[in-house]
Amino acid sequence: MGDKKKEVLAIGLMSGTSLDGVDAAIIKTDGNQVIRFGKACHIPYTIEQREQLQEAFAHAKRENNPNVRSNSILIAEGVINRLHLDAINEIISINQLQKNDIEVIGFHGQTLLHNPEKGWSWQIGDGRELADNTGIKVINDFRRFDVENGGQGAPLVPIFHRALLPNGETDFPIALLNIGGVANLTWFSGRDPNDMVAFDTGPGNALLDDWIRKHSDLPFDKDGQVSSKGNVQEILVNILMNHDYFKEMPPKSLDRDAFDVSSLSMLSVEDGATTLIAFTVNAIKMAEVMCPDFVKKWYVCGGGAHNPTMMQMLSDELYGDVESISSIGFDGDYVEAEAFAYLAVRRIYNLPITFPGTTGINEPSTGGKVHKPK
């Protein structure tokens, strides 16, 4: 294929641990440069679908073994497959494309448990079924090679984060901060991928979303309308920050349910929400100290970028300037979906997706299982 790779259209699919729904995005890329393309879409879970996924989470946590396939997990996988197929059909339709316009689909699937210490990360979703139902090549199981070869298997998006950096950007060090279900950062000293450091910082939106759904009729803390009315309970934040994870040096990664927040149970819904945001921000501040140098500029993406309470706390607590990634022309809601499109193209071109500084694997490595349609 030579040094110059062909630019292709790729679809990326993401279903995060915050359990809000399925994101789909299209990019045009040669596996290095990224051109945004067309409209993205989001298909929310119904209440019933979310409950089916939560049952699968509970089973996975009890069994702690990805080889055990209960009925609840099979039901959840069926939900995941159907919604992702719907998302593919929807995004092709709204962009007025044909299926043969798409080179590849990057399909993350739904993480049930993440346990790199035992050499596995458990995602459900059938890449073979998606490939056969769409007639498009599908790549999934992106984390397996990394965790089976000593890496954390997360975060996977840093190499895509690097591709998003504005060409004129010179104010390094820079960090891209993704506040999804779990929060992660990618630190850059410059544009060399060997100078990236990335790791999960701590909780993101998953704990906050769970709290809001449990204590109110709202699906999440939209526009910070709950957390803006609360007060931070610093003693409880300090208790939560006493977790061993924050003493570990990167590379490191987290499962969404790594933290026990039962100590907040007596708080009002407002104080609990604000305290959980403070927990997320304190964990990010702790992570900043673990970077090789202080960050001059933070670009924030993921659901947390929409929460004014979160963004204000980040601005107050972090050393560098804090901006939404929308300030450089990207839609922070779809960065992770776009990232899996990018990783899929890098996989078909045999380019690395994980690095010693991002997951701890011993050398830059590609990853992902390729499913060609029948």
PDB file of C-alpha atoms in Angstrom, residues 44-267:
ATOM      1  CA  PRO A  44     -30.793   6.837  23.764  1.00  0.00           C
ATOM      2  CA  TYR A  45     -31.565   3.726  25.759  1.00  0.00           C
ATOM      3  CA  THR A  46     -35.135   3.252  26.896  1.00  0.00           C
ATOM      4  CA  ILE A  47     -35.665   2.736  30.617  1.00  0.00           C
ATOM      5  CA  GLU A  48     -36.221  -0.993  29.948  1.00  0.00           C
ATOM      6  CA  GLN A  49     -33.013  -1.297  27.926  1.00  0.00           C
ATOM      7  CA  ARG A  50     -31.000   0.496  30.611  1.00  0.00           C
ATOM      8  CA  GLU A  51     -32.408  -1.859  33.247  1.00  0.00           C
ATOM      9  CA  GLN A  52     -31.464  -4.867  31.097  1.00  0.00           C
ATOM     10  CA  LEU A  53     -27.913  -3.549  30.827  1.00  0.00           C
ATOM     11  CA  GLN A  54     -27.759  -2.865  34.560  1.00  0.00           C
ATOM     12  CA  GLU A  55     -28.792  -6.489  35.206  1.00  0.00           C
ATOM     13  CA  ALA A  56     -25.896  -7.603  33.011  1.00  0.00           C
ATOM     14  CA  PHE A  57     -23.535  -5.308  34.966  1.00  0.00           C
ATOM     15  CA  ALA A  58     -24.721  -6.831  38.235  1.00  0.00           C
ATOM     16  CA  HIS A  59     -24.235 -10.382  36.941  1.00  0.00           C
ATOM     17  CA  ALA A  60     -20.770  -9.593  35.569  1.00  0.00           C
ATOM     18  CA  LYS A  61     -19.751  -8.120  38.910  1.00  0.00           C
ATOM     19  CA  ARG A  62     -20.936 -11.230  40.770  1.00  0.00           C
ATOM     20  CA  GLU A  63     -19.235 -13.700  38.455  1.00  0.00           C
ATOM     21  CA  ASN A  64     -16.101 -11.641  37.672  1.00  0.00           C
ATOM     22  CA  ASN A  65     -15.456 -14.032  34.775  1.00  0.00           C
ATOM     23  CA  PRO A  66     -15.975 -13.097  31.094  1.00  0.00           C
ATOM     24  CA  ASN A  67     -16.376 -16.770  30.157  1.00  0.00           C
ATOM     25  CA  VAL A  68     -19.660 -17.020  32.106  1.00  0.00           C
ATOM     26  CA  ARG A  69     -22.576 -16.106  29.817  1.00  0.00           C
ATOM     27  CA  SER A  70     -25.810 -15.805  31.774  1.00  0.00           C
ATOM     28  CA  ASN A  71     -29.231 -15.186  30.287  1.00  0.00           C
ATOM     29  CA  SER A  72     -29.099 -11.544  31.445  1.00  0.00           C
ATOM     30  CA  ILE A  73     -25.849 -11.025  29.545  1.00  0.00           C
ATOM     31  CA  LEU A  74     -27.234 -12.636  26.389  1.00  0.00           C
ATOM     32  CA  ILE A  75     -30.289 -10.366  26.602  1.00  0.00           C
ATOM     33  CA  ALA A  76     -28.036  -7.316  27.082  1.00  0.00           C
ATOM     34  CA  GLU A  77     -25.891  -8.324  24.122  1.00  0.00           C
ATOM     35  CA  GLY A  78     -29.009  -8.558  21.981  1.00  0.00           C
ATOM     36  CA  VAL A  79     -29.936  -5.001  23.029  1.00  0.00           C
ATOM     37  CA  ILE A  80     -26.438  -3.781  22.193  1.00  0.00           C
ATOM     38  CA  ASN A  81     -26.421  -5.464  18.777  1.00  0.00           C
ATOM     39  CA  ARG A  82     -29.856  -4.130  17.779  1.00  0.00           C
ATOM     40  CA  LEU A  83     -29.195  -0.545  18.869  1.00  0.00           C
ATOM     41  CA  HIS A  84     -25.806  -0.403  17.188  1.00  0.00           C
ATOM     42  CA  LEU A  85     -27.313  -1.714  13.966  1.00  0.00           C
ATOM     43  CA  ASP A  86     -29.999   0.986  14.255  1.00  0.00           C
ATOM     44  CA  ALA A  87     -27.271   3.597  14.797  1.00  0.00           C
ATOM     45  CA  ILE A  88     -25.365   2.449  11.691  1.00  0.00           C
ATOM     46  CA  ASN A  89     -28.492   2.593   9.528  1.00  0.00           C
ATOM     47  CA  GLU A  90     -29.430   5.988  10.965  1.00  0.00           C
ATOM     48  CA  ILE A  91     -26.056   7.639  10.422  1.00  0.00           C
ATOM     49  CA  ILE A  92     -25.767   6.321   6.864  1.00  0.00           C
ATOM     50  CA  SER A  93     -29.280   7.623   6.139  1.00  0.00           C
ATOM     51  CA  ILE A  94     -28.891  11.118   7.631  1.00  0.00           C
ATOM     52  CA  ASN A  95     -25.642  11.583   5.714  1.00  0.00           C
ATOM     53  CA  GLN A  96     -27.273  10.382   2.469  1.00  0.00           C
ATOM     54  CA  LEU A  97     -24.651   7.689   1.962  1.00  0.00           C
ATOM     55  CA  GLN A  98     -24.763   4.095   0.782  1.00  0.00           C
ATOM     56  CA  LYS A  99     -23.315   1.221   2.800  1.00  0.00           C
ATOM     57  CA  ASN A 100     -20.604   0.656   0.199  1.00  0.00           C
ATOM     58  CA  ASP A 101     -19.352   4.216   0.842  1.00  0.00           C
ATOM     59  CA  ILE A 102     -18.133   3.058   4.280  1.00  0.00           C
ATOM     60  CA  GLU A 103     -14.787   1.242   4.463  1.00  0.00           C
ATOM     61  CA  VAL A 104     -14.973   0.037   8.052  1.00  0.00           C
ATOM     62  CA  ILE A 105     -16.918   0.286  11.310  1.00  0.00           C
ATOM     63  CA  GLY A 106     -15.177   0.614  14.668  1.00  0.00           C
ATOM     64  CA  PHE A 107     -17.426  -1.047  17.271  1.00  0.00           C
ATOM     65  CA  HIS A 108     -16.418  -0.621  20.895  1.00  0.00           C
ATOM     66  CA  GLY A 109     -19.302  -2.614  22.379  1.00  0.00           C
ATOM     67  CA  GLN A 110     -20.449  -2.250  25.985  1.00  0.00           C
ATOM     68  CA  THR A 111     -17.917  -2.718  28.773  1.00  0.00           C
ATOM     69  CA  LEU A 112     -19.269  -4.850  31.602  1.00  0.00           C
ATOM     70  CA  LEU A 113     -16.072  -5.153  33.655  1.00  0.00           C
ATOM     71  CA  HIS A 114     -12.518  -3.971  33.183  1.00  0.00           C
ATOM     72  CA  ASN A 115      -9.876  -6.067  34.945  1.00  0.00           C
ATOM     73  CA  PRO A 116      -6.445  -5.660  33.313  1.00  0.00           C
ATOM     74  CA  GLU A 117      -4.695  -7.021  36.416  1.00  0.00           C
ATOM     75  CA  LYS A 118      -6.171 -10.411  35.470  1.00  0.00           C
ATOM     76  CA  GLY A 119      -5.418  -9.896  31.776  1.00  0.00           C
ATOM     77  CA  TRP A 120      -8.930  -9.190  30.517  1.00  0.00           C
ATOM     78  CA  SER A 121     -11.423  -6.446  29.757  1.00  0.00           C
ATOM     79  CA  TRP A 122     -14.997  -7.601  29.192  1.00  0.00           C
ATOM     80  CA  GLN A 123     -17.023  -6.020  26.380  1.00  0.00           C
ATOM     81  CA  ILE A 124     -20.245  -7.431  24.930  1.00  0.00           C
ATOM     82  CA  GLY A 125     -21.429  -6.921  21.349  1.00  0.00           C
ATOM     83  CA  ASP A 126     -21.123  -9.244  18.369  1.00  0.00           C
ATOM     84  CA  GLY A 127     -18.884  -7.794  15.671  1.00  0.00           C
ATOM     85  CA  ARG A 128     -19.539 -10.756  13.376  1.00  0.00           C
ATOM     86  CA  GLU A 129     -23.309 -10.188  13.523  1.00  0.00           C
ATOM     87  CA  LEU A 130     -22.918  -6.462  12.769  1.00  0.00           C
ATOM     88  CA  ALA A 131     -20.664  -7.184   9.790  1.00  0.00           C
ATOM     89  CA  ASP A 132     -23.086  -9.742   8.343  1.00  0.00           C
ATOM     90  CA  ASN A 133     -26.119  -7.478   8.876  1.00  0.00           C
ATOM     91  CA  THR A 134     -24.508  -4.394   7.316  1.00  0.00           C
ATOM     92  CA  GLY A 135     -22.233  -5.870   4.665  1.00  0.00           C
ATOM     93  CA  ILE A 136     -19.444  -3.652   6.046  1.00  0.00           C
ATOM     94  CA  LYS A 137     -16.172  -4.734   7.632  1.00  0.00           C
ATOM     95  CA  VAL A 138     -16.389  -4.377  11.440  1.00  0.00           C
ATOM     96  CA  ILE A 139     -13.552  -4.196  13.963  1.00  0.00           C
ATOM     97  CA  ASN A 140     -14.184  -4.742  17.664  1.00  0.00           C
ATOM     98  CA  ASP A 141     -12.435  -6.163  20.746  1.00  0.00           C
ATOM     99  CA  PHE A 142      -9.887  -3.336  20.637  1.00  0.00           C
ATOM    100  CA  ARG A 143      -8.582  -3.895  24.171  1.00  0.00           C
ATOM    101  CA  ARG A 144      -7.805  -7.612  24.105  1.00  0.00           C
ATOM    102  CA  PHE A 145      -4.314  -7.604  22.561  1.00  0.00           C
ATOM    103  CA  ASP A 146      -3.159  -4.841  24.892  1.00  0.00           C
ATOM    104  CA  VAL A 147      -4.359  -6.419  28.166  1.00  0.00           C
ATOM    105  CA  GLU A 148      -3.105  -9.877  27.149  1.00  0.00           C
ATOM    106  CA  ASN A 149       0.349  -8.360  26.575  1.00  0.00           C
ATOM    107  CA  GLY A 150       0.755  -6.515  29.849  1.00  0.00           C
ATOM    108  CA  GLY A 151      -1.063  -3.271  29.050  1.00  0.00           C
ATOM    109  CA  GLN A 152      -4.031  -1.681  30.823  1.00  0.00           C
ATOM    110  CA  GLY A 153      -6.187  -1.794  27.685  1.00  0.00           C
ATOM    111  CA  ALA A 154      -7.232   1.775  28.449  1.00  0.00           C
ATOM    112  CA  PRO A 155      -7.422   4.555  27.635  1.00  0.00           C
ATOM    113  CA  LEU A 156      -7.579   3.845  23.893  1.00  0.00           C
ATOM    114  CA  VAL A 157      -8.371   7.346  22.613  1.00  0.00           C
ATOM    115  CA  PRO A 158      -5.011   9.153  23.146  1.00  0.00           C
ATOM    116  CA  ILE A 159      -3.711   8.619  19.610  1.00  0.00           C
ATOM    117  CA  PHE A 160      -6.966  10.133  18.323  1.00  0.00           C
ATOM    118  CA  HIS A 161      -6.641  12.996  20.790  1.00  0.00           C
ATOM    119  CA  ARG A 162      -3.258  13.751  19.260  1.00  0.00           C
ATOM    120  CA  ALA A 163      -4.832  13.914  15.805  1.00  0.00           C
ATOM    121  CA  LEU A 164      -7.290  16.559  17.064  1.00  0.00           C
ATOM    122  CA  LEU A 165      -4.642  19.024  18.220  1.00  0.00           C
ATOM    123  CA  PRO A 166      -4.822  22.290  16.238  1.00  0.00           C
ATOM    124  CA  ASN A 167      -1.922  22.626  13.799  1.00  0.00           C
ATOM    125  CA  GLY A 168      -1.044  26.043  15.135  1.00  0.00           C
ATOM    126  CA  GLU A 169      -0.989  24.883  18.748  1.00  0.00           C
ATOM    127  CA  THR A 170       2.332  25.611  20.418  1.00  0.00           C
ATOM    128  CA  ASP A 171       1.346  26.111  24.030  1.00  0.00           C
ATOM    129  CA  PHE A 172       2.491  22.707  25.296  1.00  0.00           C
ATOM    130  CA  PRO A 173       2.092  20.807  27.599  1.00  0.00           C
ATOM    131  CA  ILE A 174      -1.560  20.289  26.652  1.00  0.00           C
ATOM    132  CA  ALA A 175      -4.074  17.792  28.001  1.00  0.00           C
ATOM    133  CA  LEU A 176      -7.273  16.480  26.490  1.00  0.00           C
ATOM    134  CA  LEU A 177      -9.644  15.545  29.285  1.00  0.00           C
ATOM    135  CA  ASN A 178     -12.496  13.187  28.492  1.00  0.00           C
ATOM    136  CA  ILE A 179     -15.180  13.127  31.177  1.00  0.00           C
ATOM    137  CA  GLY A 180     -17.365  10.182  30.206  1.00  0.00           C
ATOM    138  CA  GLY A 181     -18.528   7.476  32.621  1.00  0.00           C
ATOM    139  CA  VAL A 182     -14.906   7.297  33.791  1.00  0.00           C
ATOM    140  CA  ALA A 183     -12.632  10.316  33.269  1.00  0.00           C
ATOM    141  CA  ASN A 184      -9.328  10.032  31.446  1.00  0.00           C
ATOM    142  CA  LEU A 185      -6.660  12.431  30.272  1.00  0.00           C
ATOM    143  CA  THR A 186      -4.050  12.483  27.545  1.00  0.00           C
ATOM    144  CA  TRP A 187      -0.989  14.653  28.246  1.00  0.00           C
ATOM    145  CA  PHE A 188       1.166  15.908  25.370  1.00  0.00           C
ATOM    146  CA  SER A 189       4.590  17.540  25.539  1.00  0.00           C
ATOM    147  CA  GLY A 190       4.354  18.033  21.748  1.00  0.00           C
ATOM    148  CA  ARG A 191       3.167  16.107  18.693  1.00  0.00           C
ATOM    149  CA  ASP A 192       5.326  12.987  19.016  1.00  0.00           C
ATOM    150  CA  PRO A 193       3.119   9.995  20.010  1.00  0.00           C
ATOM    151  CA  ASN A 194       6.026   8.643  22.046  1.00  0.00           C
ATOM    152  CA  ASP A 195       5.720  11.690  24.308  1.00  0.00           C
ATOM    153  CA  MET A 196       2.087  11.001  25.266  1.00  0.00           C
ATOM    154  CA  VAL A 197       1.047  10.054  28.772  1.00  0.00           C
ATOM    155  CA  ALA A 198      -2.513   8.881  29.341  1.00  0.00           C
ATOM    156  CA  PHE A 199      -4.525   7.247  32.105  1.00  0.00           C
ATOM    157  CA  ASP A 200      -7.900   7.124  33.797  1.00  0.00           C
ATOM    158  CA  THR A 201      -8.009   9.901  36.378  1.00  0.00           C
ATOM    159  CA  GLY A 202     -10.935   8.600  38.406  1.00  0.00           C
ATOM    160  CA  PRO A 203     -14.721   8.845  38.280  1.00  0.00           C
ATOM    161  CA  GLY A 204     -16.408  10.774  35.490  1.00  0.00           C
ATOM    162  CA  ASN A 205     -20.171  10.998  35.026  1.00  0.00           C
ATOM    163  CA  ALA A 206     -21.183   7.416  35.862  1.00  0.00           C
ATOM    164  CA  LEU A 207     -21.422   7.956  39.642  1.00  0.00           C
ATOM    165  CA  LEU A 208     -23.155  11.309  39.169  1.00  0.00           C
ATOM    166  CA  ASP A 209     -25.657   9.896  36.666  1.00  0.00           C
ATOM    167  CA  ASP A 210     -26.393   6.938  38.935  1.00  0.00           C
ATOM    168  CA  TRP A 211     -26.959   9.319  41.840  1.00  0.00           C
ATOM    169  CA  ILE A 212     -29.316  11.580  39.876  1.00  0.00           C
ATOM    170  CA  ARG A 213     -31.376   8.643  38.554  1.00  0.00           C
ATOM    171  CA  LYS A 214     -31.641   7.124  42.024  1.00  0.00           C
ATOM    172  CA  HIS A 215     -32.657  10.311  43.829  1.00  0.00           C
ATOM    173  CA  SER A 216     -34.742  12.165  41.241  1.00  0.00           C
ATOM    174  CA  ASP A 217     -36.847  11.704  38.122  1.00  0.00           C
ATOM    175  CA  LEU A 218     -34.074  13.132  35.934  1.00  0.00           C
ATOM    176  CA  PRO A 219     -31.824  10.975  33.710  1.00  0.00           C
ATOM    177  CA  PHE A 220     -28.714  13.108  34.478  1.00  0.00           C
ATOM    178  CA  ASP A 221     -27.635  16.486  35.851  1.00  0.00           C
ATOM    179  CA  LYS A 222     -28.629  18.457  32.738  1.00  0.00           C
ATOM    180  CA  ASP A 223     -26.827  21.816  32.571  1.00  0.00           C
ATOM    181  CA  GLY A 224     -25.799  21.386  36.204  1.00  0.00           C
ATOM    182  CA  GLN A 225     -29.336  22.206  37.344  1.00  0.00           C
ATOM    183  CA  VAL A 226     -29.051  19.902  40.386  1.00  0.00           C
ATOM    184  CA  SER A 227     -25.376  20.277  41.302  1.00  0.00           C
ATOM    185  CA  SER A 228     -25.495  24.088  41.003  1.00  0.00           C
ATOM    186  CA  LYS A 229     -27.786  24.162  44.068  1.00  0.00           C
ATOM    187  CA  GLY A 230     -25.668  21.919  46.279  1.00  0.00           C
ATOM    188  CA  ASN A 231     -22.743  22.333  48.652  1.00  0.00           C
ATOM    189  CA  VAL A 232     -19.565  20.277  48.576  1.00  0.00           C
ATOM    190  CA  GLN A 233     -19.092  18.076  51.621  1.00  0.00           C
ATOM    191  CA  GLU A 234     -15.300  18.245  51.825  1.00  0.00           C
ATOM    192  CA  ILE A 235     -14.967  15.585  54.522  1.00  0.00           C
ATOM    193  CA  LEU A 236     -16.715  13.062  52.292  1.00  0.00           C
ATOM    194  CA  VAL A 237     -14.575  14.050  49.288  1.00  0.00           C
ATOM    195  CA  ASN A 238     -11.467  13.440  51.403  1.00  0.00           C
ATOM    196  CA  ILE A 239     -12.786   9.997  52.398  1.00  0.00           C
ATOM    197  CA  LEU A 240     -13.392   9.109  48.740  1.00  0.00           C
ATOM    198  CA  MET A 241      -9.949  10.400  47.751  1.00  0.00           C
ATOM    199  CA  ASN A 242      -8.376   7.982  50.234  1.00  0.00           C
ATOM    200  CA  HIS A 243      -8.853   5.177  47.682  1.00  0.00           C
ATOM    201  CA  ASP A 244      -5.673   3.270  46.777  1.00  0.00           C
ATOM    202  CA  TYR A 245      -6.129   4.063  43.071  1.00  0.00           C
ATOM    203  CA  PHE A 246      -5.031   7.644  43.624  1.00  0.00           C
ATOM    204  CA  LYS A 247      -1.706   6.490  45.080  1.00  0.00           C
ATOM    205  CA  GLU A 248      -0.851   4.425  41.972  1.00  0.00           C
ATOM    206  CA  MET A 249       1.348   5.965  39.308  1.00  0.00           C
ATOM    207  CA  PRO A 250       0.238   5.727  35.662  1.00  0.00           C
ATOM    208  CA  PRO A 251      -0.289   3.938  33.401  1.00  0.00           C
ATOM    209  CA  LYS A 252      -3.455   2.820  35.137  1.00  0.00           C
ATOM    210  CA  SER A 253      -7.132   2.318  34.364  1.00  0.00           C
ATOM    211  CA  LEU A 254     -10.435   1.891  36.155  1.00  0.00           C
ATOM    212  CA  ASP A 255     -13.704   0.009  36.142  1.00  0.00           C
ATOM    213  CA  ARG A 256     -16.793   2.251  36.384  1.00  0.00           C
ATOM    214  CA  ASP A 257     -17.790   0.701  39.737  1.00  0.00           C
ATOM    215  CA  ALA A 258     -14.393   0.887  41.420  1.00  0.00           C
ATOM    216  CA  PHE A 259     -15.599   3.386  44.040  1.00  0.00           C
ATOM    217  CA  ASP A 260     -18.024   2.877  46.910  1.00  0.00           C
ATOM    218  CA  VAL A 261     -20.022   6.092  47.424  1.00  0.00           C
ATOM    219  CA  SER A 262     -22.367   4.761  50.114  1.00  0.00           C
ATOM    220  CA  SER A 263     -20.909   7.377  52.511  1.00  0.00           C
ATOM    221  CA  LEU A 264     -22.976   9.983  50.607  1.00  0.00           C
ATOM    222  CA  SER A 265     -26.287   8.208  51.209  1.00  0.00           C
ATOM    223  CA  MET A 266     -27.569  10.677  53.817  1.00  0.00           C
ATOM    224  CA  LEU A 267     -26.997  13.755  51.640  1.00  0.00           C
TER     225      LEU A 267
END
